[in-house]
């Protein structure tokens, strides 16, 4: 039996021996056990090394990824001074701020916010100064993004009127169409607009507002509501009214946000915001007329 086991260990034919086969077998077993132990140790060391390398490379990957976010944003901030057009620069600033807002406070502390703030103030000031109605702008205010002024999540209805004296309306409950229209107003900066209601602002700036269209009154009025109404329903709840956009053919947009009395029973005034850059009016018109449903009252 010992000879058979010895043959198996040696993996060779072993002739019958007349010496102490038990001693040889025991020695072989010891050597085999040593080899097995060394093999297990080597396997453990290699497995541990691979595990450590995976952790190290994982940490390096995450670190580099996090650093890349910070590096990309800071590089974008540094490149702002290379953008000559104020319109293009403010769009890039809005994109950078949007990306920065996704970061944690720890990462945000590594962003060059002071330079971003400087570039923003310079760009907004330049845009205000060269806009035709800049005398009605609040110079102390920064720019506003639309999502900081209005919450669109609950918007259920959009009413569209063409022309200041028109009685032709389109009423839409299709959220996808509403969203496609609002996209034109979402990615542009706004500033506070203030003028005496008795002053004919639109008559004063009719040339600038009408753009290449001869009839300056040919602008759109879009109203948003956070409830659905049929065309013939009476408007009974003022709080359902979200805002109004007035879109001129030149592409400039005026946003009206209602301010209510303490009991929410009456709209006291409209806070007004003016787009610092125009939308692409031709592209907006294509989207509008592709979907418009005209209804006469």
PDB file of N, CA and C in Angstrom, residues 5-101:
ATOM      1  N   UNK A   5       1.199   4.274  -2.864  1.00  0.00           N
ATOM      2  CA  UNK A   5       1.078   5.704  -2.547  1.00  0.00           C
ATOM      3  C   UNK A   5       2.343   6.440  -2.925  1.00  0.00           C
ATOM      4  N   UNK A   6       3.490   5.781  -2.748  1.00  0.00           N
ATOM      5  CA  UNK A   6       4.758   6.388  -3.132  1.00  0.00           C
ATOM      6  C   UNK A   6       4.834   6.585  -4.636  1.00  0.00           C
ATOM      7  N   UNK A   7       4.374   5.551  -5.384  1.00  0.00           N
ATOM      8  CA  UNK A   7       4.351   5.674  -6.844  1.00  0.00           C
ATOM      9  C   UNK A   7       3.492   6.868  -7.291  1.00  0.00           C
ATOM     10  N   UNK A   8       2.352   7.022  -6.625  1.00  0.00           N
ATOM     11  CA  UNK A   8       1.439   8.130  -6.997  1.00  0.00           C
ATOM     12  C   UNK A   8       2.079   9.480  -6.729  1.00  0.00           C
ATOM     13  N   UNK A   9       2.805   9.545  -5.607  1.00  0.00           N
ATOM     14  CA  UNK A   9       3.467  10.808  -5.294  1.00  0.00           C
ATOM     15  C   UNK A   9       4.581  11.124  -6.278  1.00  0.00           C
ATOM     16  N   UNK A  10       5.325  10.118  -6.626  1.00  0.00           N
ATOM     17  CA  UNK A  10       6.448  10.332  -7.534  1.00  0.00           C
ATOM     18  C   UNK A  10       6.006  10.392  -8.978  1.00  0.00           C
ATOM     19  N   UNK A  11       4.730   9.998  -9.235  1.00  0.00           N
ATOM     20  CA  UNK A  11       4.179   9.972 -10.588  1.00  0.00           C
ATOM     21  C   UNK A  11       5.095   9.195 -11.528  1.00  0.00           C
ATOM     22  N   UNK A  12       5.519   8.061 -11.089  1.00  0.00           N
ATOM     23  CA  UNK A  12       6.421   7.220 -11.891  1.00  0.00           C
ATOM     24  C   UNK A  12       6.297   5.773 -11.383  1.00  0.00           C
ATOM     25  N   UNK A  13       6.709   4.851 -12.259  1.00  0.00           N
ATOM     26  CA  UNK A  13       6.704   3.450 -11.818  1.00  0.00           C
ATOM     27  C   UNK A  13       7.865   3.224 -10.858  1.00  0.00           C
ATOM     28  N   UNK A  14       7.557   2.709  -9.718  1.00  0.00           N
ATOM     29  CA  UNK A  14       8.595   2.455  -8.701  1.00  0.00           C
ATOM     30  C   UNK A  14       8.669   0.951  -8.471  1.00  0.00           C
ATOM     31  N   UNK A  15       9.828   0.358  -8.647  1.00  0.00           N
ATOM     32  CA  UNK A  15       9.956  -1.097  -8.416  1.00  0.00           C
ATOM     33  C   UNK A  15       9.844  -1.414  -6.931  1.00  0.00           C
ATOM     34  N   UNK A  16       9.617  -2.624  -6.683  1.00  0.00           N
ATOM     35  CA  UNK A  16       9.562  -3.041  -5.279  1.00  0.00           C
ATOM     36  C   UNK A  16      10.907  -2.771  -4.619  1.00  0.00           C
ATOM     37  N   UNK A  17      10.869  -2.230  -3.460  1.00  0.00           N
ATOM     38  CA  UNK A  17      12.089  -1.863  -2.741  1.00  0.00           C
ATOM     39  C   UNK A  17      12.183  -2.666  -1.461  1.00  0.00           C
ATOM     40  N   UNK A  18      13.406  -2.929  -1.089  1.00  0.00           N
ATOM     41  CA  UNK A  18      13.595  -3.672   0.141  1.00  0.00           C
ATOM     42  C   UNK A  18      14.109  -2.800   1.271  1.00  0.00           C
ATOM     43  N   UNK A  19      14.169  -1.464   0.967  1.00  0.00           N
ATOM     44  CA  UNK A  19      14.560  -0.551   2.049  1.00  0.00           C
ATOM     45  C   UNK A  19      13.318  -0.050   2.749  1.00  0.00           C
ATOM     46  N   UNK A  20      13.528   0.907   3.648  1.00  0.00           N
ATOM     47  CA  UNK A  20      12.426   1.384   4.493  1.00  0.00           C
ATOM     48  C   UNK A  20      11.501   2.292   3.686  1.00  0.00           C
ATOM     49  N   UNK A  21      10.503   1.702   3.060  1.00  0.00           N
ATOM     50  CA  UNK A  21       9.573   2.481   2.225  1.00  0.00           C
ATOM     51  C   UNK A  21       8.724   3.438   3.048  1.00  0.00           C
ATOM     52  N   UNK A  22       8.465   3.102   4.282  1.00  0.00           N
ATOM     53  CA  UNK A  22       7.649   3.991   5.132  1.00  0.00           C
ATOM     54  C   UNK A  22       8.374   5.309   5.372  1.00  0.00           C
ATOM     55  N   UNK A  23       9.685   5.212   5.581  1.00  0.00           N
ATOM     56  CA  UNK A  23      10.464   6.443   5.823  1.00  0.00           C
ATOM     57  C   UNK A  23      10.488   7.323   4.578  1.00  0.00           C
ATOM     58  N   UNK A  24      10.703   6.645   3.440  1.00  0.00           N
ATOM     59  CA  UNK A  24      10.707   7.414   2.182  1.00  0.00           C
ATOM     60  C   UNK A  24       9.347   8.050   1.937  1.00  0.00           C
ATOM     61  N   UNK A  25       8.292   7.288   2.173  1.00  0.00           N
ATOM     62  CA  UNK A  25       6.940   7.814   1.983  1.00  0.00           C
ATOM     63  C   UNK A  25       6.673   9.006   2.892  1.00  0.00           C
ATOM     64  N   UNK A  26       7.116   8.884   4.130  1.00  0.00           N
ATOM     65  CA  UNK A  26       6.909   9.981   5.069  1.00  0.00           C
ATOM     66  C   UNK A  26       7.657  11.236   4.636  1.00  0.00           C
ATOM     67  N   UNK A  27       8.885  11.029   4.118  1.00  0.00           N
ATOM     68  CA  UNK A  27       9.678  12.183   3.659  1.00  0.00           C
ATOM     69  C   UNK A  27       9.030  12.836   2.443  1.00  0.00           C
ATOM     70  N   UNK A  28       8.529  11.962   1.554  1.00  0.00           N
ATOM     71  CA  UNK A  28       7.845  12.508   0.365  1.00  0.00           C
ATOM     72  C   UNK A  28       6.600  13.316   0.752  1.00  0.00           C
ATOM     73  N   UNK A  29       5.901  12.758   1.719  1.00  0.00           N
ATOM     74  CA  UNK A  29       4.700  13.474   2.171  1.00  0.00           C
ATOM     75  C   UNK A  29       5.065  14.832   2.760  1.00  0.00           C
ATOM     76  N   UNK A  30       6.155  14.858   3.530  1.00  0.00           N
ATOM     77  CA  UNK A  30       6.582  16.128   4.127  1.00  0.00           C
ATOM     78  C   UNK A  30       6.949  17.156   3.057  1.00  0.00           C
ATOM     79  N   UNK A  31       7.724  16.665   2.069  1.00  0.00           N
ATOM     80  CA  UNK A  31       8.129  17.577   0.990  1.00  0.00           C
ATOM     81  C   UNK A  31       6.919  18.060   0.192  1.00  0.00           C
ATOM     82  N   UNK A  32       5.985  17.127  -0.029  1.00  0.00           N
ATOM     83  CA  UNK A  32       4.769  17.496  -0.771  1.00  0.00           C
ATOM     84  C   UNK A  32       3.937  18.521  -0.007  1.00  0.00           C
ATOM     85  N   UNK A  33       3.897  18.314   1.317  1.00  0.00           N
ATOM     86  CA  UNK A  33       3.143  19.282   2.145  1.00  0.00           C
ATOM     87  C   UNK A  33       3.806  20.652   2.125  1.00  0.00           C
ATOM     88  N   UNK A  34       5.163  20.641   2.193  1.00  0.00           N
ATOM     89  CA  UNK A  34       5.878  21.919   2.127  1.00  0.00           C
ATOM     90  C   UNK A  34       5.575  22.645   0.813  1.00  0.00           C
ATOM     91  N   UNK A  35       5.615  21.866  -0.278  1.00  0.00           N
ATOM     92  CA  UNK A  35       5.330  22.471  -1.591  1.00  0.00           C
ATOM     93  C   UNK A  35       3.910  23.043  -1.649  1.00  0.00           C
ATOM     94  N   UNK A  36       2.975  22.262  -1.080  1.00  0.00           N
ATOM     95  CA  UNK A  36       1.588  22.712  -1.085  1.00  0.00           C
ATOM     96  C   UNK A  36       1.427  23.990  -0.262  1.00  0.00           C
ATOM     97  N   UNK A  37       2.105  24.045   0.879  1.00  0.00           N
ATOM     98  CA  UNK A  37       2.030  25.238   1.738  1.00  0.00           C
ATOM     99  C   UNK A  37       2.638  26.441   1.031  1.00  0.00           C
ATOM    100  N   UNK A  38       3.807  26.221   0.400  1.00  0.00           N
ATOM    101  CA  UNK A  38       4.434  27.321  -0.348  1.00  0.00           C
ATOM    102  C   UNK A  38       3.536  27.809  -1.485  1.00  0.00           C
ATOM    103  N   UNK A  39       2.904  26.869  -2.152  1.00  0.00           N
ATOM    104  CA  UNK A  39       2.007  27.209  -3.255  1.00  0.00           C
ATOM    105  C   UNK A  39       0.816  28.021  -2.759  1.00  0.00           C
ATOM    106  N   UNK A  40       0.282  27.596  -1.582  1.00  0.00           N
ATOM    107  CA  UNK A  40      -0.860  28.322  -1.007  1.00  0.00           C
ATOM    108  C   UNK A  40      -0.439  29.732  -0.603  1.00  0.00           C
ATOM    109  N   UNK A  41       0.764  29.831   0.002  1.00  0.00           N
ATOM    110  CA  UNK A  41       1.252  31.158   0.399  1.00  0.00           C
ATOM    111  C   UNK A  41       1.431  32.057  -0.816  1.00  0.00           C
ATOM    112  N   UNK A  42       2.035  31.478  -1.885  1.00  0.00           N
ATOM    113  CA  UNK A  42       2.244  32.259  -3.103  1.00  0.00           C
ATOM    114  C   UNK A  42       0.921  32.696  -3.711  1.00  0.00           C
ATOM    115  N   UNK A  43      -0.045  31.786  -3.712  1.00  0.00           N
ATOM    116  CA  UNK A  43      -1.368  32.114  -4.242  1.00  0.00           C
ATOM    117  C   UNK A  43      -2.023  33.209  -3.428  1.00  0.00           C
ATOM    118  N   UNK A  44      -1.873  33.147  -2.102  1.00  0.00           N
ATOM    119  CA  UNK A  44      -2.447  34.164  -1.217  1.00  0.00           C
ATOM    120  C   UNK A  44      -1.804  35.524  -1.451  1.00  0.00           C
ATOM    121  N   UNK A  45      -0.449  35.501  -1.577  1.00  0.00           N
ATOM    122  CA  UNK A  45       0.271  36.750  -1.824  1.00  0.00           C
ATOM    123  C   UNK A  45      -0.148  37.374  -3.148  1.00  0.00           C
ATOM    124  N   UNK A  46      -0.245  36.539  -4.186  1.00  0.00           N
ATOM    125  CA  UNK A  46      -0.655  37.058  -5.501  1.00  0.00           C
ATOM    126  C   UNK A  46      -2.079  37.598  -5.470  1.00  0.00           C
ATOM    127  N   UNK A  47      -2.980  36.862  -4.797  1.00  0.00           N
ATOM    128  CA  UNK A  47      -4.375  37.322  -4.687  1.00  0.00           C
ATOM    129  C   UNK A  47      -4.450  38.638  -3.930  1.00  0.00           C
ATOM    130  N   UNK A  48      -3.681  38.731  -2.842  1.00  0.00           N
ATOM    131  CA  UNK A  48      -3.662  39.966  -2.047  1.00  0.00           C
ATOM    132  C   UNK A  48      -3.115  41.125  -2.861  1.00  0.00           C
ATOM    133  N   UNK A  49      -2.052  40.836  -3.638  1.00  0.00           N
ATOM    134  CA  UNK A  49      -1.457  41.882  -4.471  1.00  0.00           C
ATOM    135  C   UNK A  49      -2.441  42.373  -5.518  1.00  0.00           C
ATOM    136  N   UNK A  50      -3.129  41.439  -6.152  1.00  0.00           N
ATOM    137  CA  UNK A  50      -4.130  41.816  -7.160  1.00  0.00           C
ATOM    138  C   UNK A  50      -5.239  42.638  -6.527  1.00  0.00           C
ATOM    139  N   UNK A  51      -5.678  42.221  -5.327  1.00  0.00           N
ATOM    140  CA  UNK A  51      -6.743  42.948  -4.629  1.00  0.00           C
ATOM    141  C   UNK A  51      -6.307  44.372  -4.290  1.00  0.00           C
ATOM    142  N   UNK A  52      -5.050  44.486  -3.790  1.00  0.00           N
ATOM    143  CA  UNK A  52      -4.528  45.817  -3.453  1.00  0.00           C
ATOM    144  C   UNK A  52      -4.418  46.683  -4.697  1.00  0.00           C
ATOM    145  N   UNK A  53      -3.949  46.092  -5.815  1.00  0.00           N
ATOM    146  CA  UNK A  53      -3.828  46.850  -7.061  1.00  0.00           C
ATOM    147  C   UNK A  53      -5.181  47.336  -7.561  1.00  0.00           C
ATOM    148  N   UNK A  54      -6.207  46.468  -7.419  1.00  0.00           N
ATOM    149  CA  UNK A  54      -7.562  46.868  -7.829  1.00  0.00           C
ATOM    150  C   UNK A  54      -8.024  48.065  -7.012  1.00  0.00           C
ATOM    151  N   UNK A  55      -7.786  48.020  -5.695  1.00  0.00           N
ATOM    152  CA  UNK A  55      -8.182  49.137  -4.824  1.00  0.00           C
ATOM    153  C   UNK A  55      -7.425  50.404  -5.191  1.00  0.00           C
ATOM    154  N   UNK A  56      -6.095  50.252  -5.383  1.00  0.00           N
ATOM    155  CA  UNK A  56      -5.262  51.418  -5.713  1.00  0.00           C
ATOM    156  C   UNK A  56      -5.697  52.056  -7.027  1.00  0.00           C
ATOM    157  N   UNK A  57      -5.844  51.207  -8.063  1.00  0.00           N
ATOM    158  CA  UNK A  57      -6.251  51.738  -9.365  1.00  0.00           C
ATOM    159  C   UNK A  57      -7.668  52.309  -9.309  1.00  0.00           C
ATOM    160  N   UNK A  58      -8.539  51.705  -8.481  1.00  0.00           N
ATOM    161  CA  UNK A  58      -9.889  52.240  -8.305  1.00  0.00           C
ATOM    162  C   UNK A  58      -9.862  53.623  -7.695  1.00  0.00           C
ATOM    163  N   UNK A  59      -9.009  53.773  -6.648  1.00  0.00           N
ATOM    164  CA  UNK A  59      -8.876  55.083  -6.000  1.00  0.00           C
ATOM    165  C   UNK A  59      -8.314  56.106  -6.973  1.00  0.00           C
ATOM    166  N   UNK A  60      -7.298  55.676  -7.753  1.00  0.00           N
ATOM    167  CA  UNK A  60      -6.698  56.589  -8.737  1.00  0.00           C
ATOM    168  C   UNK A  60      -7.724  56.996  -9.789  1.00  0.00           C
ATOM    169  N   UNK A  61      -8.535  56.027 -10.241  1.00  0.00           N
ATOM    170  CA  UNK A  61      -9.555  56.316 -11.262  1.00  0.00           C
ATOM    171  C   UNK A  61     -10.583  57.313 -10.735  1.00  0.00           C
ATOM    172  N   UNK A  62     -11.079  57.055  -9.506  1.00  0.00           N
ATOM    173  CA  UNK A  62     -12.074  57.959  -8.917  1.00  0.00           C
ATOM    174  C   UNK A  62     -11.475  59.332  -8.683  1.00  0.00           C
ATOM    175  N   UNK A  63     -10.217  59.341  -8.192  1.00  0.00           N
ATOM    176  CA  UNK A  63      -9.546  60.616  -7.924  1.00  0.00           C
ATOM    177  C   UNK A  63      -9.378  61.421  -9.211  1.00  0.00           C
ATOM    178  N   UNK A  64      -8.915  60.726 -10.247  1.00  0.00           N
ATOM    179  CA  UNK A  64      -8.722  61.413 -11.529  1.00  0.00           C
ATOM    180  C   UNK A  64     -10.046  61.881 -12.126  1.00  0.00           C
ATOM    181  N   UNK A  65     -11.093  61.059 -11.954  1.00  0.00           N
ATOM    182  CA  UNK A  65     -12.405  61.444 -12.478  1.00  0.00           C
ATOM    183  C   UNK A  65     -12.911  62.686 -11.769  1.00  0.00           C
ATOM    184  N   UNK A  66     -12.791  62.688 -10.422  1.00  0.00           N
ATOM    185  CA  UNK A  66     -13.237  63.847  -9.651  1.00  0.00           C
ATOM    186  C   UNK A  66     -12.400  65.074  -9.996  1.00  0.00           C
ATOM    187  N   UNK A  67     -11.100  64.858 -10.104  1.00  0.00           N
ATOM    188  CA  UNK A  67     -10.225  65.971 -10.464  1.00  0.00           C
ATOM    189  C   UNK A  67     -10.518  66.471 -11.870  1.00  0.00           C
ATOM    190  N   UNK A  68     -10.898  65.561 -12.761  1.00  0.00           N
ATOM    191  CA  UNK A  68     -11.202  65.960 -14.137  1.00  0.00           C
ATOM    192  C   UNK A  68     -12.398  66.901 -14.164  1.00  0.00           C
ATOM    193  N   UNK A  69     -13.422  66.623 -13.348  1.00  0.00           N
ATOM    194  CA  UNK A  69     -14.583  67.512 -13.276  1.00  0.00           C
ATOM    195  C   UNK A  69     -14.152  68.909 -12.857  1.00  0.00           C
ATOM    196  N   UNK A  70     -13.341  68.953 -11.810  1.00  0.00           N
ATOM    197  CA  UNK A  70     -12.867  70.248 -11.303  1.00  0.00           C
ATOM    198  C   UNK A  70     -11.954  70.915 -12.329  1.00  0.00           C
ATOM    199  N   UNK A  71     -11.058  70.123 -12.904  1.00  0.00           N
ATOM    200  CA  UNK A  71     -10.111  70.664 -13.885  1.00  0.00           C
ATOM    201  C   UNK A  71     -10.832  71.195 -15.120  1.00  0.00           C
ATOM    202  N   UNK A  72     -11.819  70.450 -15.604  1.00  0.00           N
ATOM    203  CA  UNK A  72     -12.560  70.880 -16.796  1.00  0.00           C
ATOM    204  C   UNK A  72     -13.303  72.192 -16.544  1.00  0.00           C
ATOM    205  N   UNK A  73     -13.914  72.320 -15.372  1.00  0.00           N
ATOM    206  CA  UNK A  73     -14.661  73.541 -15.062  1.00  0.00           C
ATOM    207  C   UNK A  73     -13.709  74.729 -14.921  1.00  0.00           C
ATOM    208  N   UNK A  74     -12.594  74.528 -14.203  1.00  0.00           N
ATOM    209  CA  UNK A  74     -11.632  75.625 -14.038  1.00  0.00           C
ATOM    210  C   UNK A  74     -11.004  76.014 -15.375  1.00  0.00           C
ATOM    211  N   UNK A  75     -10.755  75.030 -16.238  1.00  0.00           N
ATOM    212  CA  UNK A  75     -10.228  75.346 -17.577  1.00  0.00           C
ATOM    213  C   UNK A  75     -11.246  76.156 -18.372  1.00  0.00           C
ATOM    214  N   UNK A  76     -12.524  75.770 -18.251  1.00  0.00           N
ATOM    215  CA  UNK A  76     -13.579  76.511 -18.953  1.00  0.00           C
ATOM    216  C   UNK A  76     -13.664  77.948 -18.442  1.00  0.00           C
ATOM    217  N   UNK A  77     -13.492  78.125 -17.134  1.00  0.00           N
ATOM    218  CA  UNK A  77     -13.511  79.484 -16.551  1.00  0.00           C
ATOM    219  C   UNK A  77     -12.336  80.297 -17.088  1.00  0.00           C
ATOM    220  N   UNK A  78     -11.157  79.679 -17.138  1.00  0.00           N
ATOM    221  CA  UNK A  78      -9.965  80.382 -17.649  1.00  0.00           C
ATOM    222  C   UNK A  78     -10.108  80.744 -19.124  1.00  0.00           C
ATOM    223  N   UNK A  79     -10.860  79.941 -19.858  1.00  0.00           N
ATOM    224  CA  UNK A  79     -11.025  80.190 -21.299  1.00  0.00           C
ATOM    225  C   UNK A  79     -12.082  81.250 -21.604  1.00  0.00           C
ATOM    226  N   UNK A  80     -12.829  81.677 -20.583  1.00  0.00           N
ATOM    227  CA  UNK A  80     -13.880  82.672 -20.817  1.00  0.00           C
ATOM    228  C   UNK A  80     -13.314  83.967 -21.398  1.00  0.00           C
ATOM    229  N   UNK A  81     -12.133  84.345 -20.925  1.00  0.00           N
ATOM    230  CA  UNK A  81     -11.544  85.606 -21.400  1.00  0.00           C
ATOM    231  C   UNK A  81     -11.161  85.549 -22.870  1.00  0.00           C
ATOM    232  N   UNK A  82     -11.115  84.354 -23.432  1.00  0.00           N
ATOM    233  CA  UNK A  82     -10.776  84.205 -24.855  1.00  0.00           C
ATOM    234  C   UNK A  82     -12.008  84.345 -25.749  1.00  0.00           C
ATOM    235  N   UNK A  83     -13.208  84.325 -25.153  1.00  0.00           N
ATOM    236  CA  UNK A  83     -14.447  84.435 -25.940  1.00  0.00           C
ATOM    237  C   UNK A  83     -14.755  85.911 -26.162  1.00  0.00           C
ATOM    238  N   UNK A  84     -14.776  86.325 -27.390  1.00  0.00           N
ATOM    239  CA  UNK A  84     -14.950  87.744 -27.702  1.00  0.00           C
ATOM    240  C   UNK A  84     -16.407  88.184 -27.643  1.00  0.00           C
ATOM    241  N   UNK A  85     -17.319  87.328 -28.057  1.00  0.00           N
ATOM    242  CA  UNK A  85     -18.736  87.691 -28.091  1.00  0.00           C
ATOM    243  C   UNK A  85     -19.349  87.581 -26.692  1.00  0.00           C
ATOM    244  N   UNK A  86     -19.973  88.665 -26.234  1.00  0.00           N
ATOM    245  CA  UNK A  86     -20.635  88.633 -24.925  1.00  0.00           C
ATOM    246  C   UNK A  86     -21.793  87.644 -24.911  1.00  0.00           C
ATOM    247  N   UNK A  87     -22.486  87.546 -26.038  1.00  0.00           N
ATOM    248  CA  UNK A  87     -23.616  86.613 -26.116  1.00  0.00           C
ATOM    249  C   UNK A  87     -23.136  85.171 -25.940  1.00  0.00           C
ATOM    250  N   UNK A  88     -22.065  84.834 -26.647  1.00  0.00           N
ATOM    251  CA  UNK A  88     -21.517  83.475 -26.523  1.00  0.00           C
ATOM    252  C   UNK A  88     -20.930  83.252 -25.132  1.00  0.00           C
ATOM    253  N   UNK A  89     -20.347  84.300 -24.566  1.00  0.00           N
ATOM    254  CA  UNK A  89     -19.714  84.160 -23.256  1.00  0.00           C
ATOM    255  C   UNK A  89     -20.744  83.924 -22.154  1.00  0.00           C
ATOM    256  N   UNK A  90     -21.875  84.639 -22.193  1.00  0.00           N
ATOM    257  CA  UNK A  90     -22.879  84.447 -21.143  1.00  0.00           C
ATOM    258  C   UNK A  90     -23.514  83.063 -21.233  1.00  0.00           C
ATOM    259  N   UNK A  91     -23.657  82.541 -22.444  1.00  0.00           N
ATOM    260  CA  UNK A  91     -24.176  81.174 -22.607  1.00  0.00           C
ATOM    261  C   UNK A  91     -23.205  80.168 -21.996  1.00  0.00           C
ATOM    262  N   UNK A  92     -21.905  80.379 -22.223  1.00  0.00           N
ATOM    263  CA  UNK A  92     -20.893  79.501 -21.645  1.00  0.00           C
ATOM    264  C   UNK A  92     -20.866  79.633 -20.120  1.00  0.00           C
ATOM    265  N   UNK A  93     -21.038  80.840 -19.612  1.00  0.00           N
ATOM    266  CA  UNK A  93     -21.092  81.051 -18.159  1.00  0.00           C
ATOM    267  C   UNK A  93     -22.267  80.290 -17.552  1.00  0.00           C
ATOM    268  N   UNK A  94     -23.406  80.338 -18.215  1.00  0.00           N
ATOM    269  CA  UNK A  94     -24.585  79.618 -17.724  1.00  0.00           C
ATOM    270  C   UNK A  94     -24.334  78.114 -17.720  1.00  0.00           C
ATOM    271  N   UNK A  95     -23.627  77.622 -18.747  1.00  0.00           N
ATOM    272  CA  UNK A  95     -23.309  76.192 -18.799  1.00  0.00           C
ATOM    273  C   UNK A  95     -22.362  75.816 -17.665  1.00  0.00           C
ATOM    274  N   UNK A  96     -21.348  76.646 -17.440  1.00  0.00           N
ATOM    275  CA  UNK A  96     -20.380  76.376 -16.375  1.00  0.00           C
ATOM    276  C   UNK A  96     -21.065  76.365 -15.013  1.00  0.00           C
ATOM    277  N   UNK A  97     -21.923  77.344 -14.770  1.00  0.00           N
ATOM    278  CA  UNK A  97     -22.622  77.400 -13.488  1.00  0.00           C
ATOM    279  C   UNK A  97     -23.527  76.189 -13.296  1.00  0.00           C
ATOM    280  N   UNK A  98     -24.132  75.749 -14.380  1.00  0.00           N
ATOM    281  CA  UNK A  98     -24.973  74.557 -14.303  1.00  0.00           C
ATOM    282  C   UNK A  98     -24.151  73.335 -13.912  1.00  0.00           C
ATOM    283  N   UNK A  99     -22.954  73.197 -14.480  1.00  0.00           N
ATOM    284  CA  UNK A  99     -22.074  72.076 -14.148  1.00  0.00           C
ATOM    285  C   UNK A  99     -21.558  72.208 -12.721  1.00  0.00           C
ATOM    286  N   UNK A 100     -21.212  73.416 -12.313  1.00  0.00           N
ATOM    287  CA  UNK A 100     -20.685  73.630 -10.966  1.00  0.00           C
ATOM    288  C   UNK A 100     -21.737  73.328  -9.898  1.00  0.00           C
ATOM    289  N   UNK A 101     -22.981  73.605 -10.207  1.00  0.00           N
ATOM    290  CA  UNK A 101     -24.057  73.359  -9.239  1.00  0.00           C
ATOM    291  C   UNK A 101     -24.275  71.871  -8.959  1.00  0.00           C
TER     292      UNK A 101
END
